Short mmCIF file of C-alpha atoms and ligand atoms in Angstrom, two decimals:
data_model
loop_
_atom_site.label_atom_id
_atom_site.label_comp_id
_atom_site.label_asym_id
_atom_site.label_seq_id
_atom_site.Cartn_x
_atom_site.Cartn_y
_atom_site.Cartn_z
CA MET A 25 9.55 64.49 -23.70
CA SER A 26 13.11 63.21 -23.72
CA VAL A 27 15.61 64.72 -26.10
CA SER A 28 16.53 62.28 -28.85
CA ALA A 29 20.18 63.30 -29.14
CA ASP A 30 22.47 60.84 -27.40
CA VAL A 31 19.96 59.79 -24.75
CA ALA A 32 21.70 56.44 -24.25
CA ASP A 33 24.99 58.28 -24.09
CA LEU A 34 23.71 60.64 -21.38
CA THR A 35 22.17 57.75 -19.46
CA GLY A 36 25.55 56.01 -19.48
CA ALA A 37 27.03 59.19 -18.00
CA GLY A 38 24.50 59.14 -15.16
CA LEU A 39 22.36 61.94 -16.59
CA GLU A 40 18.83 62.51 -17.85
CA LEU A 41 17.77 65.39 -20.05
CA SER A 42 14.12 66.13 -20.68
CA ILE A 43 12.43 69.01 -22.45
CA SER A 44 8.89 70.17 -21.77
CA GLY A 45 7.83 73.25 -23.70
CA ASN A 46 10.39 75.98 -23.02
CA VAL A 47 11.88 74.19 -20.02
CA ALA A 48 14.77 71.73 -19.98
CA THR A 49 15.55 69.60 -16.95
CA VAL A 50 18.94 68.03 -16.43
CA THR A 51 18.90 65.37 -13.73
CA LEU A 52 21.97 63.84 -12.13
CA ALA A 53 20.69 60.29 -12.00
CA ARG A 54 23.06 58.18 -9.96
CA PRO A 55 21.24 58.40 -6.61
CA GLU A 56 22.77 55.17 -5.26
CA ARG A 57 26.11 57.03 -5.27
CA ARG A 58 24.56 60.34 -4.27
CA ASN A 59 25.09 61.49 -7.88
CA ALA A 60 28.87 61.33 -7.54
CA MET A 61 30.57 62.74 -10.61
CA THR A 62 32.97 61.21 -13.10
CA PRO A 63 34.69 62.56 -16.21
CA SER A 64 31.88 60.92 -18.24
CA MET A 65 29.30 62.87 -16.29
CA TRP A 66 31.13 66.17 -16.76
CA ARG A 67 31.43 65.53 -20.49
CA GLY A 68 27.79 64.45 -20.55
CA LEU A 69 26.80 67.73 -18.92
CA ALA A 70 28.62 69.56 -21.72
CA ARG A 71 26.78 67.49 -24.33
CA ALA A 72 23.48 68.17 -22.58
CA GLY A 73 24.26 71.88 -22.87
CA GLU A 74 24.99 71.55 -26.58
CA SER A 75 21.67 69.82 -27.20
CA ILE A 76 19.43 72.42 -25.53
CA PRO A 77 16.95 73.57 -28.21
CA PRO A 78 17.01 77.31 -29.02
CA ASP A 79 13.47 77.91 -27.72
CA VAL A 80 14.33 76.73 -24.20
CA ARG A 81 14.06 79.60 -21.71
CA VAL A 82 14.71 77.85 -18.39
CA VAL A 83 17.07 75.01 -17.50
CA VAL A 84 16.54 73.24 -14.18
CA VAL A 85 19.42 71.20 -12.78
CA ARG A 86 18.44 68.67 -10.14
CA GLY A 87 19.75 65.55 -8.46
CA ALA A 88 17.82 62.30 -8.06
CA GLY A 89 17.54 60.85 -4.56
CA PRO A 90 18.46 62.32 -1.19
CA SER A 91 21.46 64.40 -2.31
CA PHE A 92 21.90 66.95 -5.09
CA CYS A 93 25.47 65.76 -5.70
CA ALA A 94 28.29 64.31 -3.57
CA GLY A 95 31.01 65.73 -5.82
CA ILE A 96 33.71 63.73 -7.53
CA ASP A 97 33.37 59.97 -7.34
CA LEU A 98 35.97 59.24 -4.69
CA ARG A 99 36.77 55.93 -6.35
CA MET A 100 38.57 58.05 -8.97
CA PHE A 101 41.33 58.41 -6.37
CA SER A 102 41.57 54.66 -5.69
CA PRO A 103 43.87 52.26 -7.53
CA ASP A 104 40.86 50.47 -9.08
CA GLY A 105 39.17 53.68 -10.25
CA VAL A 106 35.57 53.72 -11.47
CA PRO A 107 34.55 50.91 -13.85
CA GLY A 108 34.19 52.23 -17.40
CA GLU A 109 35.95 55.51 -16.69
CA GLU A 110 39.30 56.55 -18.10
CA ARG A 111 42.26 56.10 -15.79
CA GLY A 112 45.44 57.92 -15.20
CA LEU A 113 44.55 61.61 -15.56
CA SER A 114 47.94 62.96 -14.48
CA ALA A 115 49.11 66.52 -13.99
CA ALA A 116 52.31 65.46 -15.78
CA ASP A 117 50.28 64.80 -18.92
CA PRO A 118 50.56 67.70 -21.41
CA GLY A 119 46.79 67.41 -22.00
CA PHE A 120 45.94 67.72 -18.30
CA GLN A 121 44.61 71.29 -18.39
CA GLU A 122 42.80 70.61 -21.66
CA SER A 123 41.01 67.70 -19.97
CA ILE A 124 39.92 69.99 -17.14
CA ALA A 125 38.73 72.54 -19.71
CA GLY A 126 36.52 69.78 -21.15
CA PHE A 127 35.08 69.10 -17.68
CA GLN A 128 34.53 72.83 -17.08
CA ALA A 129 32.49 72.98 -20.30
CA GLY A 130 29.92 70.88 -18.44
CA TYR A 131 29.40 73.85 -16.14
CA THR A 132 29.91 77.03 -18.18
CA TRP A 133 27.02 76.51 -20.59
CA LEU A 134 24.60 77.14 -17.73
CA ARG A 135 25.47 80.85 -17.92
CA ASN A 136 24.18 81.16 -21.50
CA PRO A 137 21.86 84.21 -21.63
CA ALA A 138 19.48 82.26 -23.88
CA PHE A 139 17.95 80.79 -20.71
CA VAL A 140 17.86 81.11 -16.94
CA SER A 141 19.42 78.17 -15.10
CA ILE A 142 18.09 77.05 -11.72
CA ALA A 143 19.74 74.57 -9.35
CA ALA A 144 17.14 72.70 -7.30
CA VAL A 145 19.17 71.50 -4.34
CA GLN A 146 18.21 68.95 -1.71
CA GLY A 147 20.63 67.28 0.66
CA HIS A 148 24.35 67.58 0.05
CA ALA A 149 26.03 69.59 -2.72
CA ILE A 150 29.73 68.91 -2.18
CA GLY A 151 32.80 69.91 -4.16
CA GLY A 152 31.98 69.55 -7.86
CA GLY A 153 28.31 69.39 -6.85
CA PHE A 154 28.49 72.72 -5.03
CA GLN A 155 30.27 74.18 -8.05
CA LEU A 156 27.46 72.91 -10.30
CA ALA A 157 24.92 74.73 -8.13
CA LEU A 158 27.13 77.83 -8.27
CA SER A 159 27.16 77.63 -12.07
CA CYS A 160 23.42 78.14 -12.20
CA ASP A 161 21.92 81.63 -12.22
CA LEU A 162 19.58 80.85 -9.32
CA ARG A 163 19.50 78.36 -6.46
CA VAL A 164 16.36 77.03 -4.80
CA LEU A 165 17.20 75.03 -1.69
CA ALA A 166 15.32 72.49 0.35
CA GLU A 167 15.70 73.02 4.09
CA ASP A 168 18.03 69.99 4.28
CA ALA A 169 20.46 71.39 1.69
CA ARG A 170 24.14 71.45 2.65
CA PHE A 171 26.93 73.14 0.68
CA CYS A 172 30.60 72.26 1.11
CA MET A 173 33.67 73.20 -0.96
CA LYS A 174 35.56 70.09 0.01
CA GLU A 175 38.44 70.27 -2.47
CA PRO A 176 41.07 71.92 -0.24
CA ALA A 177 40.49 69.25 2.40
CA LEU A 178 41.36 66.66 -0.26
CA GLY A 179 44.50 68.48 -1.42
CA LEU A 180 42.84 70.02 -4.48
CA VAL A 181 41.65 73.41 -5.64
CA PRO A 182 38.06 73.86 -6.82
CA ASP A 183 38.52 73.80 -10.62
CA LEU A 184 35.03 73.39 -12.04
CA THR A 185 34.37 77.12 -12.46
CA GLY A 186 32.96 77.60 -8.96
CA THR A 187 35.47 80.03 -7.49
CA LYS A 188 34.32 83.10 -9.43
CA PRO A 189 30.60 82.82 -8.72
CA LEU A 190 31.38 82.00 -5.09
CA VAL A 191 33.44 85.18 -4.69
CA ASP A 192 30.88 87.20 -6.66
CA ILE A 193 28.08 86.03 -4.39
CA VAL A 194 29.60 85.84 -0.90
CA GLY A 195 32.62 88.17 -1.26
CA LEU A 196 36.31 87.35 -1.01
CA PRO A 197 36.71 87.04 2.79
CA ARG A 198 33.78 84.65 3.19
CA ALA A 199 34.85 82.66 0.10
CA ILE A 200 38.32 82.22 1.61
CA GLU A 201 36.83 81.17 4.93
CA LEU A 202 34.42 78.66 3.33
CA CYS A 203 36.95 77.08 0.98
CA LEU A 204 39.95 76.98 3.28
CA THR A 205 38.02 75.44 6.13
CA ALA A 206 35.97 73.19 3.82
CA ARG A 207 33.14 73.61 6.28
CA THR A 208 29.52 72.84 5.58
CA VAL A 209 26.96 75.60 5.09
CA ASP A 210 23.38 74.70 5.89
CA ALA A 211 20.38 76.07 4.02
CA ARG A 212 19.65 78.79 6.57
CA GLU A 213 23.18 80.15 6.36
CA ALA A 214 23.19 79.72 2.57
CA ALA A 215 20.21 82.08 2.40
CA GLN A 216 22.01 84.60 4.63
CA LEU A 217 25.07 84.41 2.35
CA ARG A 218 22.86 84.88 -0.75
CA LEU A 219 23.75 81.37 -1.93
CA ALA A 220 20.02 80.63 -2.06
CA GLU A 221 17.30 82.70 -3.68
CA LEU A 222 14.73 80.63 -1.81
CA VAL A 223 14.69 77.97 0.93
CA VAL A 224 11.61 75.76 1.19
CA PRO A 225 10.53 72.62 3.06
CA VAL A 226 11.93 69.47 1.43
CA ALA A 227 8.50 68.35 0.23
CA ASP A 228 7.90 71.71 -1.48
CA LEU A 229 11.10 71.86 -3.55
CA ASP A 230 9.60 70.76 -6.88
CA ALA A 231 6.57 73.01 -6.48
CA ALA A 232 8.72 76.00 -5.56
CA VAL A 233 10.90 75.45 -8.62
CA ALA A 234 7.79 75.07 -10.80
CA ASP A 235 6.43 78.39 -9.46
CA LEU A 236 9.74 80.13 -10.18
CA VAL A 237 9.85 78.64 -13.68
CA ALA A 238 6.31 79.88 -14.36
CA ALA A 239 7.25 83.37 -13.17
CA LEU A 240 10.35 83.41 -15.38
CA LEU A 241 8.28 82.32 -18.38
CA SER A 242 5.79 85.12 -17.79
CA THR A 243 8.07 87.81 -19.21
CA ASP A 244 8.92 88.44 -22.86
CA ALA A 245 11.48 85.90 -24.14
CA ALA A 246 13.66 88.24 -26.19
CA ALA A 247 13.62 90.92 -23.50
CA ALA A 248 14.53 88.34 -20.85
CA ARG A 249 17.52 87.08 -22.88
CA ALA A 250 18.79 90.58 -23.58
CA THR A 251 18.32 91.59 -19.94
CA LYS A 252 20.25 88.58 -18.60
CA ALA A 253 23.13 89.42 -20.96
CA LEU A 254 23.07 93.04 -19.76
CA LEU A 255 23.07 92.04 -16.10
CA GLN A 256 25.93 89.60 -16.66
CA ALA A 257 28.02 92.37 -18.22
CA ALA A 258 27.28 94.90 -15.47
CA PRO A 259 30.00 93.89 -12.94
CA GLY A 260 32.75 94.37 -15.53
CA ASN A 261 31.43 97.69 -16.85
CA SER A 262 31.66 101.28 -15.65
CA LEU A 263 28.34 103.11 -15.28
CA GLU A 264 28.97 104.83 -18.61
CA GLN A 265 29.77 101.55 -20.36
CA GLN A 266 26.71 99.89 -18.87
CA ALA A 267 24.46 102.80 -19.85
CA ALA A 268 25.76 102.51 -23.41
CA ALA A 269 25.18 98.74 -23.32
CA GLU A 270 21.57 99.34 -22.20
CA ARG A 271 20.96 101.74 -25.11
CA ALA A 272 22.48 99.33 -27.62
CA ALA A 273 20.53 96.37 -26.25
CA GLN A 274 17.27 98.31 -26.38
CA ALA A 275 17.88 99.36 -29.96
CA THR A 276 18.73 95.78 -31.00
CA LEU A 277 15.71 94.37 -29.22
CA LEU A 278 13.21 96.86 -30.64
CA ARG A 279 14.67 96.72 -34.15
CA ALA A 280 14.38 92.93 -34.14
CA ARG A 281 10.77 93.21 -32.99
CA GLN A 282 9.89 95.73 -35.67
CA ALA A 283 11.57 93.55 -38.29
CA GLY A 284 9.79 90.44 -37.06
N1 ACO B 7 32.05 59.07 -4.46
C1 ACO B 7 31.74 57.77 -4.55
N2 ACO B 7 30.73 57.20 -3.86
C2 ACO B 7 30.01 58.01 -3.06
C3 ACO B 7 30.27 59.37 -2.94
C4 ACO B 7 31.36 59.92 -3.69
N3 ACO B 7 31.67 61.23 -3.67
N4 ACO B 7 29.39 59.93 -2.07
C5 ACO B 7 28.59 58.92 -1.67
N5 ACO B 7 28.96 57.76 -2.27
C6 ACO B 7 28.38 56.42 -2.10
C7 ACO B 7 28.75 55.84 -0.75
O1 ACO B 7 30.01 55.21 -0.83
C8 ACO B 7 27.61 54.89 -0.54
O2 ACO B 7 27.86 53.73 -1.29
P1 ACO B 7 27.48 52.26 -0.66
O3 ACO B 7 25.97 52.29 -0.52
O4 ACO B 7 27.97 51.32 -1.71
O5 ACO B 7 28.19 52.17 0.64
C9 ACO B 7 26.43 55.60 -1.18
O6 ACO B 7 26.96 56.56 -2.07
C10 ACO B 7 25.57 56.36 -0.17
O7 ACO B 7 26.44 57.19 0.57
P2 ACO B 7 26.25 57.40 2.16
O8 ACO B 7 27.52 58.01 2.67
O9 ACO B 7 25.80 56.13 2.77
O10 ACO B 7 25.04 58.44 2.12
P3 ACO B 7 24.70 59.57 3.17
O11 ACO B 7 23.41 60.14 2.70
O12 ACO B 7 24.81 59.06 4.57
O13 ACO B 7 25.88 60.66 3.01
C11 ACO B 7 27.27 62.18 1.78
C12 ACO B 7 25.93 61.41 1.84
C13 ACO B 7 27.31 63.22 2.91
C14 ACO B 7 27.29 62.85 0.44
C15 ACO B 7 28.46 61.22 1.99
O14 ACO B 7 28.28 60.09 1.12
C16 ACO B 7 29.81 61.84 1.65
O15 ACO B 7 30.37 62.55 2.45
N6 ACO B 7 30.33 61.53 0.45
C17 ACO B 7 31.66 61.99 0.03
C18 ACO B 7 31.63 63.46 -0.37
C19 ACO B 7 32.98 63.94 -0.88
O16 ACO B 7 33.96 64.01 -0.16
N7 ACO B 7 33.07 64.28 -2.19
C20 ACO B 7 34.25 64.80 -2.82
C21 ACO B 7 34.13 66.31 -2.95
S1 ACO B 7 35.55 67.08 -3.68
C22 ACO B 7 35.22 67.22 -5.34
O17 ACO B 7 34.13 67.08 -5.79
C23 ACO B 7 36.36 67.52 -6.29
#
């Protein structure tokens, strides 16, 4: 079923949001432009995140058509801009960073421990599209998937929350090499770099994602949420801190179960 909240609004932003049981699917739905992104789409992604029902356990992010996402709509850089989109986002504007924070909100919600987010990637994921895939907890790639952090080639830094997960996943030297050359990583290399949990033939992408979703739904919901939160905290914790966090999480989980 489609979510009632702001469906027309999301459609106008080039997005679709559907909920089936405990699974939400966000689709970038501008295939004729390879799902190129605009400020409206970034804000729409944030609104999609806000409207995820509390019982959702898995969020799948996918792109319609041959590419996952071609990154920012390059017409944003042209004098005519993109019809219907705001113009004149300038670094001289005092609200410039606040605007970017609003765009970043379209990405950060995917890390919510309430659910596991999966990027289902076929074709190109470039710039803001690569960063969207990086914002998800897991990435399932079709064999034709291609990642590219294009921003430095265009005179920009990646600013849609992708730099931290990239460094966390591939390490600092490889992240520097990938970003500062803006080269393209194919699906085989993405798997080697741990940028893909799974690489499957193009025709099998939806089935592979469905299998992964089913496996994720097979565990206890409350335990899964608490475990994702624990795992997310682990890199910033010492062993002692993490051990204490495990004890506290277990106590909270079991107390809630006894109470319920
Ligand atoms: N912005 C606006 N329009 C785009 C974009 C984009 N980022 N990407 C593709 N399109 C449009 C094309 O202009 C074309 O439109 P047309 O049919 O009116 O000519 C249509 O989508 C199809 O694109 P093709 O290039 O024909 O598709 P193909 O499958 O051959 O290539 C690819 C896809 C590789 C994604 C290519 O379109 C491309 O390189 N796009 C630009 C990618 C880019 O540099 N993005 C910016 C990243 S930086 C950032 O996100 C901040």
